Amino acid sequence: MRNLENKIEQKIKNTIKKYRLLNKSDKIVTAASGGKDSTVILYLLKKFGYNVSALHINLHLGKYSDRCQEAVQELCKQQDIKLHVVDIKKYFGTRMCYIRQGVQQNTNVSNCMVCGIVKKWLLNKEARKLGADKIVTGHHLDDESQTIIMNFLQGNLMLGANSGPETGSLKDKKFVPRIKPLYFIPEKDIKEYSLAKKLPVIYEKCQCAVSSLRIKVRAFMQNKPAETKEKIVNNFLKILPRLKKQLHQQKIIYCDICGEPSRNEICKKCELLNLNNTK
Ligand code: AMP
Ligand code: ZN
């Protein structure tokens, strides 16, 4: 097991170095869900000596959300990490299920898509308030290779133009760069690491993650070896500079409703939620 631990830790350090993801002086906020991936990277960034705090969004998905928040609290207590908790009810007056139901009355956007857009919006706004230089997420090799295949199946690789180990193409004072130090680490290795270190982790999946394209792609990719997933991300990284160049031609403006950075007059979150009271 020590071998796997060393291998993972070294691989993450190499990714951070190769892609210049972090500096020791950076103020880092890790988006911590209570799941294994963000827990492992939060634990490791602290172990590596970075200036890291945790940001957890409580989505109020019943007891599941309580357990997730408790797990993050436990890790932060154990490792002496400052924790910030954002309550979705305080922002939107209600729990994630109701937000989604409202959205889905008018559109057929999947549960995970609504939740993902709202979380991204909240993470950027809250991390900026905390003065963060970088937001770290727990996205790993399996997530990233699935996303590339999903974008391909949807006939639009440009959807991934802002991805890669760093979301480098959006440069704006209101936008906190998001980075993914686990970009090249297979999910099963992260799980093994979290178990070996006995980290407080919620392993159960979110009950709301149903019928999205991701679930179908995940099933399709499940038994593919890590080398295949590595090939997918590495080949995508070769074309990414060209996609980013195209993306750079678009300007970043601020959403007319919430004032957050956006590519269009109304940001994705406000377009979906049709809210006007969250500025
Ligand atoms: P997901 O979109 O659920 O696959 O999560 C991807 C990443 O987003 C995780 O690895 C976390 O870094 C972050 N994240 C997801 N859910 C939360 C949450 N409730 N609070 C804070 N960060 C989260
Ligand atoms: Zn907006």
XYZ file of C-alpha atoms and ligand atoms in Angstrom:
303
model
C 0.000 0.000 0.000
C 2.824 2.427 0.771
C 3.768 2.033 -2.866
C 0.366 3.238 -4.061
C 0.419 6.098 -1.555
C 3.824 7.260 -2.734
C 2.849 6.831 -6.372
C -0.310 8.916 -6.013
C 1.376 11.635 -3.978
C 4.239 11.899 -6.472
C 1.893 11.954 -9.461
C -0.127 14.805 -7.923
C 3.047 16.766 -7.142
C 4.186 16.261 -10.746
C 0.842 17.502 -12.133
C 0.982 20.593 -9.891
C 4.531 21.291 -11.072
C 4.107 20.506 -14.773
C 0.966 22.625 -15.180
C 2.077 25.257 -12.633
C -1.219 24.821 -10.812
C -0.216 26.195 -7.425
C 2.339 28.373 -5.668
C 3.205 27.989 -2.012
C 2.025 31.603 -1.495
C -1.434 30.953 -3.033
C -4.523 31.173 -0.891
C -6.277 27.947 -1.851
C -9.903 27.049 -1.285
C -10.767 23.384 -1.800
C -14.359 22.659 -2.776
C -15.057 19.848 -0.336
C -18.169 17.743 -0.899
C -17.524 15.073 1.746
C -16.884 12.506 -1.014
C -13.576 10.661 -1.419
C -12.050 12.780 -4.205
C -12.221 16.239 -2.679
C -11.405 14.785 0.754
C -8.210 13.183 -0.557
C -6.998 16.299 -2.346
C -7.830 18.531 0.625
C -5.928 16.169 2.942
C -2.948 16.046 0.577
C -2.675 19.780 -0.068
C -2.557 20.299 3.688
C 0.036 17.512 3.979
C 2.133 19.132 1.214
C 2.167 22.376 3.224
C -0.135 24.569 1.114
C -2.230 27.400 2.537
C -5.548 25.616 2.095
C -9.045 25.989 3.527
C -12.239 24.080 2.715
C -15.528 25.309 1.291
C -18.551 23.052 1.620
C -21.962 23.709 0.095
C -24.808 22.144 2.014
C -27.385 21.323 -0.664
C -29.998 20.111 1.840
C -30.578 16.765 0.184
C -31.918 15.233 3.404
C -29.746 13.092 5.667
C -27.233 12.605 2.845
C -26.268 16.284 3.041
C -25.990 16.108 6.846
C -23.587 13.169 6.528
C -21.524 14.973 3.884
C -21.155 18.091 5.995
C -20.244 16.036 9.071
C -17.516 14.205 7.133
C -15.969 17.475 5.947
C -16.168 18.888 9.471
C -14.423 15.817 10.851
C -11.548 15.958 8.361
C -11.066 19.697 8.938
C -11.020 19.180 12.681
C -8.541 16.275 12.452
C -6.215 18.128 10.092
C -6.645 21.631 11.507
C -8.091 23.072 8.296
C -10.361 26.137 8.299
C -13.839 25.243 7.023
C -16.407 27.547 5.412
C -19.928 26.205 4.976
C -22.402 27.726 2.529
C -26.053 26.902 3.037
C -27.962 26.756 -0.228
C -31.161 27.727 1.593
C -29.592 31.026 2.640
C -28.881 31.869 -1.004
C -31.941 30.544 -2.753
C -34.429 30.126 0.093
C -34.891 26.448 -0.562
C -33.186 23.063 -0.979
C -31.567 21.803 -4.196
C -34.455 19.391 -4.995
C -36.959 22.260 -5.172
C -34.614 24.467 -7.176
C -34.309 21.629 -9.690
C -38.015 20.930 -9.807
C -38.638 24.601 -10.601
C -36.071 24.587 -13.389
C -37.348 21.315 -14.838
C -40.884 22.656 -15.225
C -39.630 24.703 -18.161
C -36.610 22.787 -19.456
C -35.408 19.198 -19.636
C -32.016 19.817 -18.048
C -30.779 16.851 -15.972
C -30.559 16.933 -12.171
C -26.751 16.849 -12.223
C -26.570 19.670 -14.749
C -28.726 22.031 -12.652
C -26.830 21.153 -9.479
C -23.460 21.514 -11.243
C -24.262 24.977 -12.632
C -25.517 26.259 -9.274
C -22.503 24.803 -7.411
C -20.001 26.324 -9.853
C -21.650 29.744 -9.532
C -21.670 29.531 -5.726
C -18.088 28.260 -5.467
C -16.731 31.120 -7.556
C -18.680 33.777 -5.664
C -17.855 32.414 -2.211
C -14.193 31.654 -2.953
C -13.766 35.186 -4.306
C -15.319 36.591 -1.115
C -12.740 34.576 0.836
C -9.941 36.143 -1.218
C -8.940 32.836 -2.827
C -6.312 32.714 -5.577
C -7.409 29.219 -6.662
C -10.340 26.864 -6.211
C -9.352 23.188 -6.094
C -11.883 20.514 -7.036
C -11.666 16.733 -6.766
C -12.186 15.988 -10.492
C -10.112 12.944 -11.491
C -9.080 10.921 -14.543
C -12.416 9.081 -14.757
C -14.475 12.310 -14.504
C -12.356 14.069 -17.081
C -12.232 11.254 -19.640
C -16.023 10.843 -19.285
C -16.567 14.569 -19.862
C -14.491 14.471 -23.045
C -16.506 11.514 -24.391
C -19.777 13.218 -23.393
C -18.822 16.395 -25.237
C -17.811 14.323 -28.242
C -21.124 12.450 -28.225
C -22.930 15.787 -28.089
C -20.954 16.846 -31.139
C -19.340 19.763 -29.355
C -15.768 19.427 -28.102
C -15.826 23.205 -27.565
C -17.862 22.501 -24.420
C -14.550 21.340 -22.946
C -12.561 24.363 -24.086
C -12.438 25.686 -20.562
C -11.298 22.381 -19.055
C -7.899 20.743 -18.515
C -5.973 20.655 -15.215
C -6.619 24.407 -14.986
C -9.542 26.462 -16.265
C -7.040 28.881 -17.726
C -8.965 30.605 -20.462
C -11.255 32.721 -18.311
C -9.133 35.636 -17.129
C -11.161 38.101 -15.149
C -10.852 39.762 -11.747
C -14.178 38.276 -10.645
C -13.285 34.773 -11.738
C -11.261 32.489 -9.450
C -9.303 29.890 -11.509
C -10.385 26.318 -10.790
C -7.726 23.643 -10.737
C -7.777 19.843 -10.693
C -4.623 18.301 -9.199
C -6.234 14.808 -9.460
C -6.625 15.194 -13.242
C -4.430 12.155 -14.019
C -5.377 9.970 -11.022
C -7.808 7.063 -11.596
C -10.857 7.038 -9.340
C -10.094 3.564 -7.972
C -6.662 4.697 -6.733
C -8.244 7.658 -4.931
C -10.702 5.302 -3.270
C -7.934 2.956 -2.185
C -5.914 5.867 -0.812
C -8.866 7.220 1.178
C -9.519 3.773 2.659
C -5.861 3.176 3.524
C -5.672 6.546 5.277
C -9.063 5.945 6.943
C -10.219 9.416 5.936
C -13.755 10.461 6.922
C -15.537 10.018 3.591
C -19.126 9.523 2.442
C -18.903 6.772 -0.167
C -22.608 6.632 -1.038
C -23.617 8.329 -4.280
C -26.021 11.252 -4.392
C -29.576 9.856 -4.724
C -30.480 12.559 -7.222
C -27.838 11.525 -9.769
C -30.243 9.758 -12.124
C -30.652 9.532 -15.891
C -27.923 11.885 -16.964
C -25.720 11.321 -20.007
C -22.814 11.033 -17.562
C -24.304 7.913 -16.008
C -24.541 6.225 -19.412
C -20.986 7.254 -20.348
C -19.706 6.153 -16.934
C -21.210 2.697 -17.469
C -19.641 2.548 -20.946
C -16.203 3.517 -19.601
C -16.328 1.593 -16.337
C -14.242 -1.406 -17.323
C -11.836 0.389 -19.612
C -8.249 0.286 -18.301
C -6.649 3.436 -16.869
C -4.359 3.552 -19.949
C -7.381 4.084 -22.216
C -8.619 6.930 -20.015
C -5.116 8.431 -20.013
C -5.051 8.270 -23.811
C -8.384 10.087 -23.980
C -7.276 12.970 -21.728
C -3.766 13.188 -23.220
C -5.076 13.313 -26.780
C -7.659 15.891 -25.719
C -4.924 17.998 -24.088
C -3.145 18.075 -27.453
C -6.100 19.789 -29.122
C -7.058 21.903 -26.097
C -4.786 24.885 -26.964
C -6.662 25.267 -30.269
C -10.041 25.146 -28.508
C -8.844 27.681 -25.939
C -7.668 30.017 -28.687
C -11.152 29.987 -30.157
C -12.656 30.569 -26.717
C -10.376 33.549 -26.077
C -12.045 35.345 -28.917
C -15.193 35.562 -26.809
C -15.298 38.305 -24.181
C -16.108 37.879 -20.499
C -18.868 40.201 -19.368
C -20.901 40.412 -16.172
C -24.351 38.902 -15.828
C -27.081 41.559 -15.993
C -28.926 39.887 -13.127
C -26.328 38.655 -10.617
C -23.194 40.539 -11.717
C -21.070 37.377 -11.876
C -18.666 36.709 -14.791
C -20.416 35.276 -17.820
C -20.084 34.796 -21.578
C -23.596 36.043 -22.219
C -25.687 38.917 -20.865
C -27.375 36.481 -18.505
C -25.202 33.802 -16.848
C -26.087 30.101 -17.025
C -27.272 30.025 -13.420
C -29.622 32.992 -13.794
C -30.873 31.729 -17.142
C -31.766 28.391 -15.542
C -33.179 29.719 -12.307
C -34.616 32.922 -13.630
C -33.787 34.573 -10.291
C -33.111 38.238 -9.772
C -32.526 38.575 -6.056
C -29.127 37.008 -5.465
C -26.723 39.869 -6.212
P -19.450 16.503 -8.715
O -19.893 17.580 -9.627
O -20.458 16.176 -7.673
O -18.870 15.319 -9.421
O -18.233 17.117 -7.895
C -17.064 17.549 -8.507
C -16.269 18.366 -7.521
O -17.025 19.521 -7.146
C -15.954 17.662 -6.205
O -14.787 16.881 -6.302
C -15.799 18.821 -5.260
O -14.504 19.385 -5.362
C -16.817 19.820 -5.782
N -18.111 19.682 -5.057
C -19.143 18.865 -5.375
N -20.144 18.990 -4.484
C -19.756 19.909 -3.574
C -20.323 20.477 -2.389
N -21.557 20.116 -1.974
N -19.611 21.395 -1.699
C -18.381 21.768 -2.119
N -17.792 21.272 -3.224
C -18.444 20.354 -3.944
Zn -26.284 35.599 -13.254
